[in-house]
XYZ file of C-alpha atoms in Angstrom:
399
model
C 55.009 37.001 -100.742
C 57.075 36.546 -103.889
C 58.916 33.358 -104.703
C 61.173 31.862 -107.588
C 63.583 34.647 -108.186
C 66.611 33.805 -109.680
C 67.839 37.055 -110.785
C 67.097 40.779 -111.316
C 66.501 40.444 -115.311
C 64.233 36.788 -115.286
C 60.830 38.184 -114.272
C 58.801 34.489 -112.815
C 55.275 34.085 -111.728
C 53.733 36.108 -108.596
C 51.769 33.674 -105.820
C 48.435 32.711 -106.382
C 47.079 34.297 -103.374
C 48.255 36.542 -99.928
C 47.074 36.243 -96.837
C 45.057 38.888 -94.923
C 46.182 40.454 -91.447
C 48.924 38.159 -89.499
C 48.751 35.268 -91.723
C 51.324 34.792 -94.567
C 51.363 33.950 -97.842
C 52.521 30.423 -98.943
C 54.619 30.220 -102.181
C 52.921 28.537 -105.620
C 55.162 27.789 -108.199
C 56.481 24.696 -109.552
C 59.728 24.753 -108.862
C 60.946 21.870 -106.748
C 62.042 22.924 -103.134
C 65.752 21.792 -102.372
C 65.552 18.994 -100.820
C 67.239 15.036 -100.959
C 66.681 13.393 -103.957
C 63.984 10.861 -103.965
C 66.996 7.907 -103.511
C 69.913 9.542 -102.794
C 71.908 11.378 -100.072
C 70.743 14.489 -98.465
C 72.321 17.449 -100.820
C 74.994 19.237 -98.917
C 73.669 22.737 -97.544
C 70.202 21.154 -97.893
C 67.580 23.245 -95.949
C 64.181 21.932 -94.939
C 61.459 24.067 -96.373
C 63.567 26.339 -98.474
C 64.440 26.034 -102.363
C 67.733 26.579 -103.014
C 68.816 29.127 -106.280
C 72.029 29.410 -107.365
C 72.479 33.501 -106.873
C 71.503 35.735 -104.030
C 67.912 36.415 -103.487
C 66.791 39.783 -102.126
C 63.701 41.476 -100.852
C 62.843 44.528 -99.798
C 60.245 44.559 -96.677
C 58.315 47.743 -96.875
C 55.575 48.964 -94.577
C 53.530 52.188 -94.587
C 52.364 54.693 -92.185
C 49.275 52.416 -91.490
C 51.362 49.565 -90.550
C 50.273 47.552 -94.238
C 53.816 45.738 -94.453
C 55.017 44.602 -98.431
C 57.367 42.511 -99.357
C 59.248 43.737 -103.464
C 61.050 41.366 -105.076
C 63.465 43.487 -107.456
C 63.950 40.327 -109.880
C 59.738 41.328 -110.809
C 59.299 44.375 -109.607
C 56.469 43.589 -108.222
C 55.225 44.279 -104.152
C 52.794 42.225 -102.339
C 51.241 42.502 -98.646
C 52.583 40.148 -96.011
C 51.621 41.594 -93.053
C 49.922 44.069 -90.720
C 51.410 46.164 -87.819
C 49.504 48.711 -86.946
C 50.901 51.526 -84.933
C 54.360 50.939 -86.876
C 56.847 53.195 -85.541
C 60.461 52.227 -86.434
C 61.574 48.806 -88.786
C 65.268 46.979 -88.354
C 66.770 44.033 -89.552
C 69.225 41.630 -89.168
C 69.681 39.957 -92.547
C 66.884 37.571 -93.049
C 63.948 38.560 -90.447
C 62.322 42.247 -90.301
C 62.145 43.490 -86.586
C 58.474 45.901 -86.518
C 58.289 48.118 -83.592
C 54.863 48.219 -82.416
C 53.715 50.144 -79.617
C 56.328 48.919 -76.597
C 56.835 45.433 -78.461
C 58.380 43.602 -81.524
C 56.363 41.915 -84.551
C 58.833 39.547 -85.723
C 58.768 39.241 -89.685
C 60.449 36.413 -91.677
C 61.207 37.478 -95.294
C 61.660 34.208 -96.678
C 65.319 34.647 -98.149
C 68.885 33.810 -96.645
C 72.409 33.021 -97.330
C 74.318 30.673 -96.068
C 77.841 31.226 -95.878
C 80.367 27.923 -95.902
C 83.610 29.646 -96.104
C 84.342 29.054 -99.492
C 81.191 28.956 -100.994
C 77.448 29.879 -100.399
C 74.036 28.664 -101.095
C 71.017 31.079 -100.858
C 67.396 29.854 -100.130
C 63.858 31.420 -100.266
C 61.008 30.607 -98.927
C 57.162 31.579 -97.910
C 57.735 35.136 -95.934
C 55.493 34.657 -92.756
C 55.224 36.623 -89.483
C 57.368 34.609 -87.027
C 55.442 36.204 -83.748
C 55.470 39.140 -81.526
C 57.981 39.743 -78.452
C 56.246 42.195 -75.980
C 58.201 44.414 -74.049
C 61.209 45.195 -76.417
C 61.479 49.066 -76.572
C 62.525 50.336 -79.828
C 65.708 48.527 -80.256
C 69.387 48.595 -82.405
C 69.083 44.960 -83.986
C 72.288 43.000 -84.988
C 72.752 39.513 -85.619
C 74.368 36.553 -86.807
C 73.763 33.492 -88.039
C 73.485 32.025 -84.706
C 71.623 34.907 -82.561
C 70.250 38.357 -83.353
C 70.579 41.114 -80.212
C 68.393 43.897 -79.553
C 69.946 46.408 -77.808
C 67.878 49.802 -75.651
C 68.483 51.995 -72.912
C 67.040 49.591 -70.908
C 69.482 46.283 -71.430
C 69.945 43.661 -74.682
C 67.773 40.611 -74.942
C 69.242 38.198 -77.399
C 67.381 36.190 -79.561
C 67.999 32.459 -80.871
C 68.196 32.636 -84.424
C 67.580 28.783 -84.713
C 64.460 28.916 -83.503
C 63.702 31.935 -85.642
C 64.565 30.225 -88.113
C 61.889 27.228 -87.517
C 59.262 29.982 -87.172
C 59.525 30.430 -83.042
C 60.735 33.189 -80.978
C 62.763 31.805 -77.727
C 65.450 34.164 -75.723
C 68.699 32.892 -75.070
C 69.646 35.436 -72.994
C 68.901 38.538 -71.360
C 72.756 40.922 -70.979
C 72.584 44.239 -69.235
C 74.483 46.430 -71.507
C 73.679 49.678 -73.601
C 75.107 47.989 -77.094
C 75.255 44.427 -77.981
C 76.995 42.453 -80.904
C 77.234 38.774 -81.509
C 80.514 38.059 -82.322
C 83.402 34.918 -82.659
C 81.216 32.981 -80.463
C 79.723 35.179 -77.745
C 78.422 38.514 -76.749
C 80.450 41.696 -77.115
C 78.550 44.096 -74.416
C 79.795 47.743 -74.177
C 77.481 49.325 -70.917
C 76.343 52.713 -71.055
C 78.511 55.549 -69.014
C 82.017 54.468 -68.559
C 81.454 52.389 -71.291
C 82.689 48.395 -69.827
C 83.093 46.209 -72.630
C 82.456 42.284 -71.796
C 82.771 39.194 -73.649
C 80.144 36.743 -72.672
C 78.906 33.314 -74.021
C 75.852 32.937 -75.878
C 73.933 32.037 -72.880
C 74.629 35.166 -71.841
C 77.512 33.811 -69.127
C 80.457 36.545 -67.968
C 83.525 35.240 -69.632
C 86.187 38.585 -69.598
C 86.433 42.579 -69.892
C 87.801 44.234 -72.153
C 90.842 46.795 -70.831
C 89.878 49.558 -73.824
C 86.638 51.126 -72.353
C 84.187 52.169 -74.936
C 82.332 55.585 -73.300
C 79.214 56.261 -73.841
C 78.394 53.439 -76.117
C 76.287 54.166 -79.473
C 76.287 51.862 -82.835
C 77.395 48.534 -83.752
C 78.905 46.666 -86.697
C 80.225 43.201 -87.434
C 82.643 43.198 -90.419
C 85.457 40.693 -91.965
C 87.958 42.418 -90.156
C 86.306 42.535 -86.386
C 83.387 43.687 -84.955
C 82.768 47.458 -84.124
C 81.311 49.713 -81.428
C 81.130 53.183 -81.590
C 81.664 55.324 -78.594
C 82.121 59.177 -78.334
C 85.894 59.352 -78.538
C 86.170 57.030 -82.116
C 85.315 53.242 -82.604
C 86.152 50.266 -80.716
C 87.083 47.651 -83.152
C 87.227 43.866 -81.422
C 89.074 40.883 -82.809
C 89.163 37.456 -82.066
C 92.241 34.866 -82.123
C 93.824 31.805 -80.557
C 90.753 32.043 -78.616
C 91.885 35.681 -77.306
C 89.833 38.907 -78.037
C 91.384 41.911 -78.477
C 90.645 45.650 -78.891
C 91.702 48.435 -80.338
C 90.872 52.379 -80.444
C 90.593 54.181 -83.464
C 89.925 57.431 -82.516
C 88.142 60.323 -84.147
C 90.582 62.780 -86.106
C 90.182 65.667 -83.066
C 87.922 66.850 -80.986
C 84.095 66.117 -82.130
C 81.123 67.822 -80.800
C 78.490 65.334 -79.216
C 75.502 66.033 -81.967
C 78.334 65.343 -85.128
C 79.423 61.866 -83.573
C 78.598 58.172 -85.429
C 75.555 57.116 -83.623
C 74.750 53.944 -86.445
C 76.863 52.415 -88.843
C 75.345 51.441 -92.715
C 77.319 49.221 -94.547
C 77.286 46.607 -96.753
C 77.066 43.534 -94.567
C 80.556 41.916 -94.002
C 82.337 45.168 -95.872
C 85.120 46.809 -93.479
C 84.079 50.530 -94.760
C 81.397 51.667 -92.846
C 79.221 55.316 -92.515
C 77.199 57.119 -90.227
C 75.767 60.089 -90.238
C 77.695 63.498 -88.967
C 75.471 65.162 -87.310
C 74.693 68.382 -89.541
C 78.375 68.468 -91.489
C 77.452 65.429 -93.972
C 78.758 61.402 -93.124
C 81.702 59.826 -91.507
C 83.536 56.818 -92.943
C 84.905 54.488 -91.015
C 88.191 52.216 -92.572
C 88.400 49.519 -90.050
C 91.273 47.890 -92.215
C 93.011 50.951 -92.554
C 92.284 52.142 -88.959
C 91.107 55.675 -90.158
C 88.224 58.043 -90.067
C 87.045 60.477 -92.976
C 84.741 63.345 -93.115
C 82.200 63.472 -96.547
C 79.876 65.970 -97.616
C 79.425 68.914 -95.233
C 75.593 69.253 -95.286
C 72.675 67.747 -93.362
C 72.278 63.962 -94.630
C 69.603 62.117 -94.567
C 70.657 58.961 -95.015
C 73.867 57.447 -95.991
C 75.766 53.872 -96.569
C 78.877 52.242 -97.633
C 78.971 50.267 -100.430
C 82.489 48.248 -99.267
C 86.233 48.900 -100.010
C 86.864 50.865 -103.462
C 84.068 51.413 -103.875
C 81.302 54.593 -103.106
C 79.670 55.960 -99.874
C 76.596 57.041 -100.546
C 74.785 59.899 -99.450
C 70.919 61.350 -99.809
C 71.222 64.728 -98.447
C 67.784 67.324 -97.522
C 67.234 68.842 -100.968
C 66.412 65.213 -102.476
C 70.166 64.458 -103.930
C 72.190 61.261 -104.172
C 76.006 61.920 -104.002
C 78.513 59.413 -104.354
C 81.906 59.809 -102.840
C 85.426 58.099 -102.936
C 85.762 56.165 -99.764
C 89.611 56.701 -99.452
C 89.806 60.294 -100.852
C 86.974 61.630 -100.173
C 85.703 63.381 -103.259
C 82.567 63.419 -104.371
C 82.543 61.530 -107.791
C 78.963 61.689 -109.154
C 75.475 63.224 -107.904
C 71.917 62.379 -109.275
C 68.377 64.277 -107.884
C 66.565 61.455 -106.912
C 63.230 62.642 -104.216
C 61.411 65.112 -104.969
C 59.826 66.009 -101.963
C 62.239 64.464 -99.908
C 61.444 66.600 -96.032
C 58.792 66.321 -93.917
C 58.368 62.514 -93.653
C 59.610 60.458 -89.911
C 61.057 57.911 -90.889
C 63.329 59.683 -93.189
C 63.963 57.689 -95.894
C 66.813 55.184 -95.790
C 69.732 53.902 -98.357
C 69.638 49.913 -98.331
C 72.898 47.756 -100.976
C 73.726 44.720 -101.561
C 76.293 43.530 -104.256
C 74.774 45.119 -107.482
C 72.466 48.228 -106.217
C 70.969 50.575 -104.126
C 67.643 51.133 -103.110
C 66.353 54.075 -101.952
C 62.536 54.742 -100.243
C 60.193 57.780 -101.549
C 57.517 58.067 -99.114
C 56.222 61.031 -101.155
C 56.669 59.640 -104.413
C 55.283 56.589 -103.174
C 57.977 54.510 -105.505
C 61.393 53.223 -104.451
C 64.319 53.672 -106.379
C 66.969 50.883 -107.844
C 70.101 53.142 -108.422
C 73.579 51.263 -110.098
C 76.266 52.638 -108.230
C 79.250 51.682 -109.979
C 77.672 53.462 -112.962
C 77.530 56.632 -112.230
C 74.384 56.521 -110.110
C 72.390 55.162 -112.987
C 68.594 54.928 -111.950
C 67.861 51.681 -112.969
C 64.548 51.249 -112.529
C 61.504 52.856 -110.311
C 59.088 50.831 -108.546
C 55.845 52.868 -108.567
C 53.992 51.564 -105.524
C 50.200 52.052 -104.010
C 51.368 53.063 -101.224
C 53.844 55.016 -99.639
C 57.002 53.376 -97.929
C 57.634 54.821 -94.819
C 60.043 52.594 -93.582
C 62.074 49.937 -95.900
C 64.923 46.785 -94.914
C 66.651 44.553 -97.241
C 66.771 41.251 -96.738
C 68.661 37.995 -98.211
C 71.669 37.845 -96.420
């Protein structure tokens, strides 16, 4: 685990010591953990536990094809085990906790940094990263959540998760929804079912509250953003608002007809941004404008991985041959390009693009390294962490 970050150029101590297997890490240091003062009030946005810094703290989670999970703090550069999961086969997150697909079942990961978000300002913790538990029976799922409850959405149905609880190092279920796609949102649970493509609005216990009248067919993808929350479906995006204590939806369909295997099956973006991308199928990356209630087409080759950093600013995309591109969201064009992996084929997972508010990372399985890359300059690499391993399968976390 790696504690006491307070920014990308202040390098600070590593722990003392990691755990082995399932046990975690605790943090050394001697910095004082937020907390109330020894006669005073409570501090507002105090968190039990948790020291408080005054920026955002990130970390990558990182695993590799054994199932050895890592945890990198870019402020030190520096990677150290957390975990074990062996038979890893996918890795999702939902801002703060790392979901590992094991077998048929979920290893639940806690990374140890969070935001909080009060509306007009924020305070960002970190603590000891520490496996929260395992949930059996979970498929492989799409995992999105919010401060209050994470969903994980299959083929099978959506089992929602009580991010309290996670939060106090427990896994409890506040609900089980039938549904194909799942999104907390404004309160409750937006539910899109698979075929016809029903969209229902119920209460985080799970509870039918109301339908939607705009159908969302065939229901693949979800995204919460400032501006609504977003399901894709094969005939465009279903974008869902909330006001007066009234939902409300609206279509924004795909520009023409598009062929099943070039459709938006998962949306990467930058979390809370309203400019989202997914990947097109063989003919490069859609972008999604949910403010501006508009699709556009980028790149027209294979991609193998793409995200959005957030309004005016790039889309990134890592296509087969190794490259990074960087295109204008609104226009389109492609504004700078940098070689980046090597040997970037051959690998499942396929290496994935992860941003937050200064950089990108990108995972090099066979250059067993990950890549900081500055994307408002140009796609400056920044830095390369050279690793022991090789990162199969990577999530940010600190949000």
């Amino acid at each position: 685990m790696i504690c006491g970050s307070t920014g990308r150029a202040r390098p600070l101590a590593a722990p003392a010591a990691v755990a082995a297997a399932l046990l975690l890490a605790g943090c050394g240091g001697a910095s004082r953990p937020a907390g109330p003062a020894d006669a005073g009030p409570t501090p507002h946005g105090y968190v039990a536990g948790a020291e408080e810094a005054a920026e955002a703290q990130w970390r990558l989670v990182l695993a590799d094809e054994g199932g050895r999970v890592h945890a990198l703090d870019p402020a030190t550069g520096k990677a150290v085990p957390v975990a074990e999961a062996p038979g890893l086969r996918a890795m999702g997150g939902d801002g703060r906790f790392a979901y590992l697909t094991v077998g048929d079942g979920l290893r639940v990961l806690d990374s140890g940094v969070w935001t909080v978000d009060h509306g007009d300002h924020m305070h960002y913790y970190r603590a000891r990263t520490r496996v929260v538990g395992d949930l059996q029976n979970a498929g492989d799922p799409d995992v999105t959540g919010d401060p209050a409850l994470t969903t994980l959405s299959t083929a099978g149905g959506v089992r929602v998760l009580d991010r309290q609880a996670l939060d106090a190092g427990r896994i409890s279920e506040a609900a089980r929804v039938e549904g194909r796609v799942a999104v907390p949102y404004a309160g409750h649970l937006l539910v899109a079912s698979g075929g016809r493509g029903d969209v229902t609005v119920h209460d985080r216990a799970g509870r039918h509250v109301s339908r939607l009248p705009e159908p969302c067919p065939d229901p693949r993808g979800q995204a919460t953003t400032r501006r609504g929350a977003v399901l894709g479906c094969s005939d465009g995006a279903l974008v869902v608002t909330h006001g007066n204590g009234t939902f409300r939806a609206r279509k924004i369909a795909y520009p023409g007809g598009v062929p099943d295997a070039e459709r938006a099956r998962e949306f990467r973006h930058r979390p809370g941004s309203t400019v989202l991308a997914a990947r097109a199928g063989d003919r490069g990356a859609w972008v999604l404008d949910v403010a501006a209630g508009k699709w556009r087409r980028v790149g027209d080759a294979p991609a193998l991985a793409v995200n959005a950093v957030g309004e005016d600013s790039p889309v990134l995309l890592l296509d087969r041959d190794g490259t990074l591109r960087s295109y204008d969201p609104a226009s389109g064009r492609e504004e700078a390009r940098r070689k980046l992996l090597k040997e970037p084929g051959g690998t499942r997972p396929e290496p994935v693009i992860e941003v937050d508010t200064a950089r990108a990372y990108v995972n090099d399985p066979a250059g067993k390294a990950v890549h900081e890359i500055d994307y408002n300059d140009g796609l400056r690499l920044a830095r390369t962490f050279e690793l022991p391993f090789a990162p199969r399968h990577m999530v940010e976390a600190g949000w």
